[in-house]
Tab-separated table of C-alpha atoms in Angstrom:
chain	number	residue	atom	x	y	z
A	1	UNK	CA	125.438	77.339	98.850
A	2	UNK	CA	123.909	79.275	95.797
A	3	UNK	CA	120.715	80.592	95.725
A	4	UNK	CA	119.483	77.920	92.685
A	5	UNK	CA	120.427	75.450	95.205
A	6	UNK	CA	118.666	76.670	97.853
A	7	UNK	CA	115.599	77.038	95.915
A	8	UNK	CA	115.640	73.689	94.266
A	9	UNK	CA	116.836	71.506	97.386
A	10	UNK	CA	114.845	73.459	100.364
A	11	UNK	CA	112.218	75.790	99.021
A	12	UNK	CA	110.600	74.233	96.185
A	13	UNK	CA	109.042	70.966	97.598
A	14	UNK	CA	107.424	73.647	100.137
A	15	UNK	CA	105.192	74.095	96.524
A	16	UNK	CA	104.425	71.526	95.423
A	17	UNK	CA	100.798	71.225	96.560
A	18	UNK	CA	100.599	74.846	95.580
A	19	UNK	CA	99.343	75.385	91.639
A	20	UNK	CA	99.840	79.121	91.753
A	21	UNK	CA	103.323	78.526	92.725
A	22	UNK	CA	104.199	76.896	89.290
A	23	UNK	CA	106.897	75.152	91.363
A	24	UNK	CA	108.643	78.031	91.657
A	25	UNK	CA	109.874	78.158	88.246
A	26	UNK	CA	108.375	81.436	87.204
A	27	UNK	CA	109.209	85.188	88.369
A	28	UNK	CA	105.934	85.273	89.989
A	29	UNK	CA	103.019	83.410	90.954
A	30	UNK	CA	99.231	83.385	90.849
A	31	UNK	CA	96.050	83.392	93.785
A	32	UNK	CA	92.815	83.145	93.092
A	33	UNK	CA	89.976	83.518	95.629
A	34	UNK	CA	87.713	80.994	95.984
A	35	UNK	CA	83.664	82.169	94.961
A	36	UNK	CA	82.740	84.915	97.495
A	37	UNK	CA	86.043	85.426	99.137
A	38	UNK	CA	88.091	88.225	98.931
A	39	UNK	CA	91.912	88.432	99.644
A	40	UNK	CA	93.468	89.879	102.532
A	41	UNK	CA	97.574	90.407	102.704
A	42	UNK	CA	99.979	90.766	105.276
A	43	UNK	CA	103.795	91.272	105.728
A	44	UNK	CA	106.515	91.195	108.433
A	45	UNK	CA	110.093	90.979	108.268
A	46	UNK	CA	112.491	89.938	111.078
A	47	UNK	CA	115.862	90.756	112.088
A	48	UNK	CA	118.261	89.188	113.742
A	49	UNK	CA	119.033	90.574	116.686
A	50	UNK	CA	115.854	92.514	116.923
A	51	UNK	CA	113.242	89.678	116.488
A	52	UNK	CA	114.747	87.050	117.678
A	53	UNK	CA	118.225	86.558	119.031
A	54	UNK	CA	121.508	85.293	116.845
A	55	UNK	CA	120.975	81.616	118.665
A	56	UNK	CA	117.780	80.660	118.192
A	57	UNK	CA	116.937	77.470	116.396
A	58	UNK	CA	116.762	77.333	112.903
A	59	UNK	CA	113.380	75.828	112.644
A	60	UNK	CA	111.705	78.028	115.700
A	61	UNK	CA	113.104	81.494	113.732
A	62	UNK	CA	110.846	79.593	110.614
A	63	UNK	CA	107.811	78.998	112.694
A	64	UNK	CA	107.792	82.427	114.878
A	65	UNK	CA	107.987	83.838	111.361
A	66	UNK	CA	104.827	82.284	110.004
A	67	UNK	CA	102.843	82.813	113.003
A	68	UNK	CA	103.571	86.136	113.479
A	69	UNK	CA	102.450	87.022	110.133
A	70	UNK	CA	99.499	84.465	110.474
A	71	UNK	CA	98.019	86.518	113.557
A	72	UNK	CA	97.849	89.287	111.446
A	73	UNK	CA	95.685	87.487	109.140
A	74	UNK	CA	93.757	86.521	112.757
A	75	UNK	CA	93.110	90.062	113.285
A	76	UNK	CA	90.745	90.272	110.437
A	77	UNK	CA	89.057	86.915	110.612
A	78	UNK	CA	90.858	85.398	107.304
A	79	UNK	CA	91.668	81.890	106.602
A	80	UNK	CA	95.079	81.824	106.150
A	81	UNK	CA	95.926	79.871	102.542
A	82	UNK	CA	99.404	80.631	101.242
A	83	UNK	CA	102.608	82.515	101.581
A	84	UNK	CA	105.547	84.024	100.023
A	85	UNK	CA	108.974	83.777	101.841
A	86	UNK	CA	112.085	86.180	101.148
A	87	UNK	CA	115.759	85.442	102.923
A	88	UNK	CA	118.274	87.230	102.545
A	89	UNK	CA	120.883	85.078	104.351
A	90	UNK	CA	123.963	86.088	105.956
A	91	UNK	CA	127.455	84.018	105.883
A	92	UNK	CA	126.659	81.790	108.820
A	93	UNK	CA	123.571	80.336	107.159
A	94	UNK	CA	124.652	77.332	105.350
A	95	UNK	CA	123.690	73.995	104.479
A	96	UNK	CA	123.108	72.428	108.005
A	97	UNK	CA	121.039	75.722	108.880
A	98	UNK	CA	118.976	76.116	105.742
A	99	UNK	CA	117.538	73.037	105.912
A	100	UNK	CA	116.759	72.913	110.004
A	101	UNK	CA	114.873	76.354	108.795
A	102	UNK	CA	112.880	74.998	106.118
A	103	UNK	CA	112.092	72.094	107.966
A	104	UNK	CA	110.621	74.013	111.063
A	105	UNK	CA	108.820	76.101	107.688
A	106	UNK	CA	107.516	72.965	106.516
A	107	UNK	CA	105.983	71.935	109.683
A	108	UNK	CA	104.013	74.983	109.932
A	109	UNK	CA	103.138	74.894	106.505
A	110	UNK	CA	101.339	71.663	106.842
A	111	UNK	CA	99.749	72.346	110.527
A	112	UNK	CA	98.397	75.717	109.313
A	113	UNK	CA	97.573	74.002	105.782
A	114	UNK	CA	99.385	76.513	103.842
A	115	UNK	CA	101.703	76.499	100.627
A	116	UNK	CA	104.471	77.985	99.449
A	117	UNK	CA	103.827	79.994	96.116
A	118	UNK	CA	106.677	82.728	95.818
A	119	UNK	CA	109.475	84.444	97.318
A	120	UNK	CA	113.237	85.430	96.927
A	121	UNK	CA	116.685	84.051	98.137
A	122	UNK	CA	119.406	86.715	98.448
A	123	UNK	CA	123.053	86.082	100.366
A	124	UNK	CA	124.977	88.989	101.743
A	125	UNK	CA	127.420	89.701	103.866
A	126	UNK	CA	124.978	91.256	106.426
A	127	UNK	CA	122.915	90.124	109.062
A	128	UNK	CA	120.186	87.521	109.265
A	129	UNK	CA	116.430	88.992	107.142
A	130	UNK	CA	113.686	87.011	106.929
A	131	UNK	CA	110.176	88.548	105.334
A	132	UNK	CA	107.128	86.708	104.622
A	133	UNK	CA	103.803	87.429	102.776
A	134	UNK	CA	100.604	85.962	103.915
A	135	UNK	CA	97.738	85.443	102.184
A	136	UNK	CA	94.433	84.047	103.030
A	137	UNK	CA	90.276	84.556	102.812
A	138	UNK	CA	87.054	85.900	104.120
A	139	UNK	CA	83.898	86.804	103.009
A	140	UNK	CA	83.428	89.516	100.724
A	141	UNK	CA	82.769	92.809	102.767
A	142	UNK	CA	83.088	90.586	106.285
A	143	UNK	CA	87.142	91.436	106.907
A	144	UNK	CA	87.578	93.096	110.314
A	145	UNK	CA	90.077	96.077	110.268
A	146	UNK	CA	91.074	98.724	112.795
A	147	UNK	CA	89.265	101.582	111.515
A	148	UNK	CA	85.697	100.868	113.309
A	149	UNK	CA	85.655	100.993	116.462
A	150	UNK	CA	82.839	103.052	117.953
A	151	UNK	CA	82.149	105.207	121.345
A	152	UNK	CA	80.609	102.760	123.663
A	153	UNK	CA	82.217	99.823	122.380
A	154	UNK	CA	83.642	97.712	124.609
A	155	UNK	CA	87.161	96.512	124.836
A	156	UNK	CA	88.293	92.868	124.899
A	157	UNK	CA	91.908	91.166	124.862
A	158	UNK	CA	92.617	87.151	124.637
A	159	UNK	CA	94.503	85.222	126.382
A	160	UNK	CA	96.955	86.446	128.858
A	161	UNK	CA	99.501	88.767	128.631
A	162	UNK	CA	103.358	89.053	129.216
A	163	UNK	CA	103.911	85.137	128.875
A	164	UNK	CA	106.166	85.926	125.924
A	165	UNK	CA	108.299	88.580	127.530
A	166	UNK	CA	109.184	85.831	130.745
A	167	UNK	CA	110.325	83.605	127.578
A	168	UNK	CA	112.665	85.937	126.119
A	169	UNK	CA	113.791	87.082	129.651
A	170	UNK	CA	114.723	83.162	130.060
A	171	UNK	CA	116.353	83.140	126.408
A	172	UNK	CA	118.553	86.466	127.406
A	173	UNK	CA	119.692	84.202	130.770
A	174	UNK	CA	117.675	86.401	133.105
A	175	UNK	CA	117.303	84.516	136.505
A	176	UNK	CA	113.916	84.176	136.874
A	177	UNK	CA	111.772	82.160	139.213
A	178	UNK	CA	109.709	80.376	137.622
A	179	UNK	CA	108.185	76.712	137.736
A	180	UNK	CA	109.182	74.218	135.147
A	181	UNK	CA	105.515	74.143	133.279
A	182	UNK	CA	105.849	77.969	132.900
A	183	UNK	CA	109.099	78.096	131.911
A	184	UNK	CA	108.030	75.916	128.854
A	185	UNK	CA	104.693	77.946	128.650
A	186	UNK	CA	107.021	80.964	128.346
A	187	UNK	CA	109.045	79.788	126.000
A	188	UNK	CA	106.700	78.389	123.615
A	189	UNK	CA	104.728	82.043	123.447
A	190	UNK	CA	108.203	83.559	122.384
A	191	UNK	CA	109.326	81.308	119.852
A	192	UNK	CA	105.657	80.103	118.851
A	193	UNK	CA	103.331	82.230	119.301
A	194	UNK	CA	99.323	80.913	118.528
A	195	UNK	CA	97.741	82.839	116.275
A	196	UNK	CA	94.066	82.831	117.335
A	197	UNK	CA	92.616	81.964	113.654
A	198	UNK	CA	89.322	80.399	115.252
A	199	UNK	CA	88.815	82.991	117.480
A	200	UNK	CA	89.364	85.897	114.585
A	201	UNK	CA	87.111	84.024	111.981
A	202	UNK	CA	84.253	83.628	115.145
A	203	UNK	CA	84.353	87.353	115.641
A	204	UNK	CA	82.950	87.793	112.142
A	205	UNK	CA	79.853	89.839	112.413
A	206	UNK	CA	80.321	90.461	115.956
A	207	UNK	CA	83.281	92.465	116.425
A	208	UNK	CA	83.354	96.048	115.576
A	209	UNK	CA	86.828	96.466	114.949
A	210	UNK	CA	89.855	94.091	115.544
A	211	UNK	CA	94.265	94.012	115.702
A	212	UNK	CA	96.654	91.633	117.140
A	213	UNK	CA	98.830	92.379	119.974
A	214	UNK	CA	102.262	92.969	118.921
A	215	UNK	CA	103.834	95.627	120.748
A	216	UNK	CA	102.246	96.307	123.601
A	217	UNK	CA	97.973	96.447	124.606
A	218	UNK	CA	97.778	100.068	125.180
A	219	UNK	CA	100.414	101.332	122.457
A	220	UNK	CA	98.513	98.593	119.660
A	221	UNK	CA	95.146	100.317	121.414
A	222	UNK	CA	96.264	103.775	120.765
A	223	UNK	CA	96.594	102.645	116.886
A	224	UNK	CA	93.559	100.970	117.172
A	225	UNK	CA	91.763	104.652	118.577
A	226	UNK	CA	93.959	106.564	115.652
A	227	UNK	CA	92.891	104.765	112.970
A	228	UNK	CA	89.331	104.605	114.408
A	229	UNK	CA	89.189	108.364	115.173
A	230	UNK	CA	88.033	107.442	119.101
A	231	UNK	CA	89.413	107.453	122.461
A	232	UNK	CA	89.196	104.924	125.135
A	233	UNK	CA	89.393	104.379	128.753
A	234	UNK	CA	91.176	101.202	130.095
A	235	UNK	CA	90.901	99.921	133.471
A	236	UNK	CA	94.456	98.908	134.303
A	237	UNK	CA	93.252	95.882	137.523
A	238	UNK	CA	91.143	94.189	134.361
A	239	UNK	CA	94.175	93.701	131.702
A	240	UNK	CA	95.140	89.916	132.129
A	241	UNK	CA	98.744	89.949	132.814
A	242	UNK	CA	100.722	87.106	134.160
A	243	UNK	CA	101.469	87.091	138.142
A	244	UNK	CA	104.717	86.251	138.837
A	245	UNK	CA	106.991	87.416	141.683
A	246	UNK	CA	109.590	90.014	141.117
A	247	UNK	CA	108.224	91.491	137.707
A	248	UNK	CA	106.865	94.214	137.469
A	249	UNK	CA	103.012	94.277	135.965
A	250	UNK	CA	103.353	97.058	133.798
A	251	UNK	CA	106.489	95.895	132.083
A	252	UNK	CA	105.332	92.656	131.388
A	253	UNK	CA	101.838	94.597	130.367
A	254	UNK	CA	103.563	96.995	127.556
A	255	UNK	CA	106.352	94.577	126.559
A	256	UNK	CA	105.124	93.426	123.499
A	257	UNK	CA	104.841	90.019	121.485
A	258	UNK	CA	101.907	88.849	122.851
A	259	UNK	CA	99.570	87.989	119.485
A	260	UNK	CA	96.594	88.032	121.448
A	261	UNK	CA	93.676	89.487	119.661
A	262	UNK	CA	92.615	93.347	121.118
A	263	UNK	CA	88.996	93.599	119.239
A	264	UNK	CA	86.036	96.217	120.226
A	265	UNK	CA	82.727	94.741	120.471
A	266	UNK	CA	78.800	96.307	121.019
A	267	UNK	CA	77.857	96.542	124.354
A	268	UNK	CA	74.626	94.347	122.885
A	269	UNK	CA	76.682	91.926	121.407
A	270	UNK	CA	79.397	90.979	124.727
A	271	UNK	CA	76.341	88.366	125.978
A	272	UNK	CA	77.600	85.714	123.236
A	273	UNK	CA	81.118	86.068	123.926
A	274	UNK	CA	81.029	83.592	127.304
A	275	UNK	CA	79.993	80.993	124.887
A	276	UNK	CA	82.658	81.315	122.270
A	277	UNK	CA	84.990	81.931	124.896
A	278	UNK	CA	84.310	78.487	126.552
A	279	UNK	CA	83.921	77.001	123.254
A	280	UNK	CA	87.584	77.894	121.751
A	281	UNK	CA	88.559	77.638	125.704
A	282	UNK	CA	90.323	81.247	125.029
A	283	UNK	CA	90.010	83.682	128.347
A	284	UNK	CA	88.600	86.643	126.514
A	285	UNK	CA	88.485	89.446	129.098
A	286	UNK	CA	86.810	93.146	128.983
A	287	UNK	CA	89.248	95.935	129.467
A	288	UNK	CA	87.604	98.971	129.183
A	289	UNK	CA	85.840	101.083	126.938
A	290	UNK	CA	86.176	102.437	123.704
A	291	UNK	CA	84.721	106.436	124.416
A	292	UNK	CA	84.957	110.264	121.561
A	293	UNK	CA	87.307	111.712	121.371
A	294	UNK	CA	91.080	110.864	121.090
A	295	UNK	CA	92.510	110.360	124.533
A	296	UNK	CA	93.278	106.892	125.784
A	297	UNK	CA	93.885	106.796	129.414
A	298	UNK	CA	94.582	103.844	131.645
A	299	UNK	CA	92.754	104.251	135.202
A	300	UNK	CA	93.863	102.468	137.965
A	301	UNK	CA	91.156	100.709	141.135
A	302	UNK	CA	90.509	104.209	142.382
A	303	UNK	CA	89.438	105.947	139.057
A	304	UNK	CA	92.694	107.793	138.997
A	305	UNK	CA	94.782	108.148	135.609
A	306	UNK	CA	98.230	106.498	135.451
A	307	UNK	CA	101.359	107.177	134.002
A	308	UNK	CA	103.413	104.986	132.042
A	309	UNK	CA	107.257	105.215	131.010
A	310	UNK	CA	106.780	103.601	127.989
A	311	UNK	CA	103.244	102.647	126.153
A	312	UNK	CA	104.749	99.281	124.242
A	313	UNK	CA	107.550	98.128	121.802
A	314	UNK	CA	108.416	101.062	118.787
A	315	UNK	CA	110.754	100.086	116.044
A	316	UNK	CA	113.247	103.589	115.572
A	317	UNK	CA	115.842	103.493	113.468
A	318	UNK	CA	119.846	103.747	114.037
A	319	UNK	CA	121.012	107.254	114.702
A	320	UNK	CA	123.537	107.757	112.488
């Protein structure tokens, strides 16, 4: 297929709803915020091979795309509103999988009530690249970021953790003993992950600071303490993880791909969070605590400092 075909068949009736896309006609588009918004931006590529394997489903590689860049736009509390969407396709994509992908794409597009306004279509002779821009909305001066955490915040994650990594373990053929409903639970957090929109845009005014979980709670918590210029101390029995025999907790803990939302909160502010947390019927669960300083340790029951092998998922390039 050539790229004008790809774009006129499968990409441009993704735009339609979209004014700023001008139907994808034009070398770039337009986005205006609505009166007292302000625009927040995200990006992620994927690779094949690194971000999902060479087999999955056309349509599930479209939707894990979108809602990993979407949980970004969770992070800071932003309604997402439209996106841009770059492929550049390798030999094996043709017809059959382009549009099974922009299917899946479409799906998303309309559950998450998003548009299409932009992008590019390359083919190679490489592998598989998929990158998408998000954009979306909040309130001028209300965005969360990573940069504001403060000593004597405390620490909260959603959800629970490791679900995704049992769903790639069962994609990679590991034997794993697991019942049927969390098999599909698994899976589901691998290949479509939740963003936690709601739960982002509700910690508006509340949280302190905010990231989603992406490569592991305590390496994604050490960013979060970087960037804020603090330290923390995590207690290691509080981190939901996922019980299940013959994995190993801290594996499953530093694996990565959870998109769960890591946020610091005032101590004075953690009394409202029952309610929301029943209300959105997301666990939301204290960790620890953010403290000066720049050290991050994880304690275990006794008080004791652990040791980890590995803090989370880091992307390093080929050695040559």
């Amino acid at each position: 297929m050539r790229e004008n075909d790809i774009i006129e068949r499968f990409l441009k009736p993704l735009s339609v709803f979209m004014p700023g896309s001008l139907s994808l006609q034009d070398d770039a588009a337009y986005y205006h915020p609505h009166h007292g918004k302000e625009l927040v931006i995200t990006q992620d590529a994927m690779v094949e091979g690194v971000h999902f394997l060479p087999d999955m489903e056309p349509a599930l590689i479209a939707k894990r795309l979108i809602r990993t860049n979407l949980s970004d736009l969770a992070a800071k509390g932003a309604v997402p509103k439209s996106v841009l969407l770059s492929m550049i396709l390798s030999p094996g994509c043709d017809e059959s999988w382009v549009s099974t992908f922009t299917h899946g794409f479409a799906e998303d597009c309309s559950y998450f009530k998003i548009g299409l306004i932009g992008g590019d279509t390359v083919i190679h002779s490489g592998s598989l690249v998929l990158s998408l821009t998000a954009l979306g909305e909040v309130a001028e001066g209300m965005a969360l970021t990573r940069l504001t955490a403060r000593p004597g915040d405390l620490i909260y994650v959603s959800g629970e953790l490791g679900v995704a990594s049992l769903g790639l373990m069962l994609l990679k053929g590991d034997n794993l003993s697991l019942d049927k409903t969390i098999k599909e639970q698994a899976l589901n957090r691998f290949q479509q992950p939740e963003p936690r929109l709601k739960l982002g845009q509700s910690l508006l005014g509340l949280a302190s600071a905010s990231m989603d979980i992406s490569d592991g709670v305590i390496l994604d918590l050490k960013r979060l303490c970087k960037a804020s210029n603090v330290g923390a101390m995590v207690h290691h029995e509080k981190i939901p993880v996922i019980e299940i025999p013959g994995t190993e907790r801290l594996s499953l803990m530093t694996f990565g791909d959870d998109y769960e939302l890591l946020f610091t909160i005032p101590p004075d502010m953690a009394n409202r969070l029952d309610s929301l947390s029943s209300h959105l019927k997301i666990a939301l669960t204290c960790i620890g605590e953010i403290t000066a300083g720049s050290h991050v340790s994880l304690i275990d029951r006794d008080g004791k400092n652990m040791a980890l092998s590995r803090d989370g998922f880091e992307h390093h390039p080929h050695s040559s």
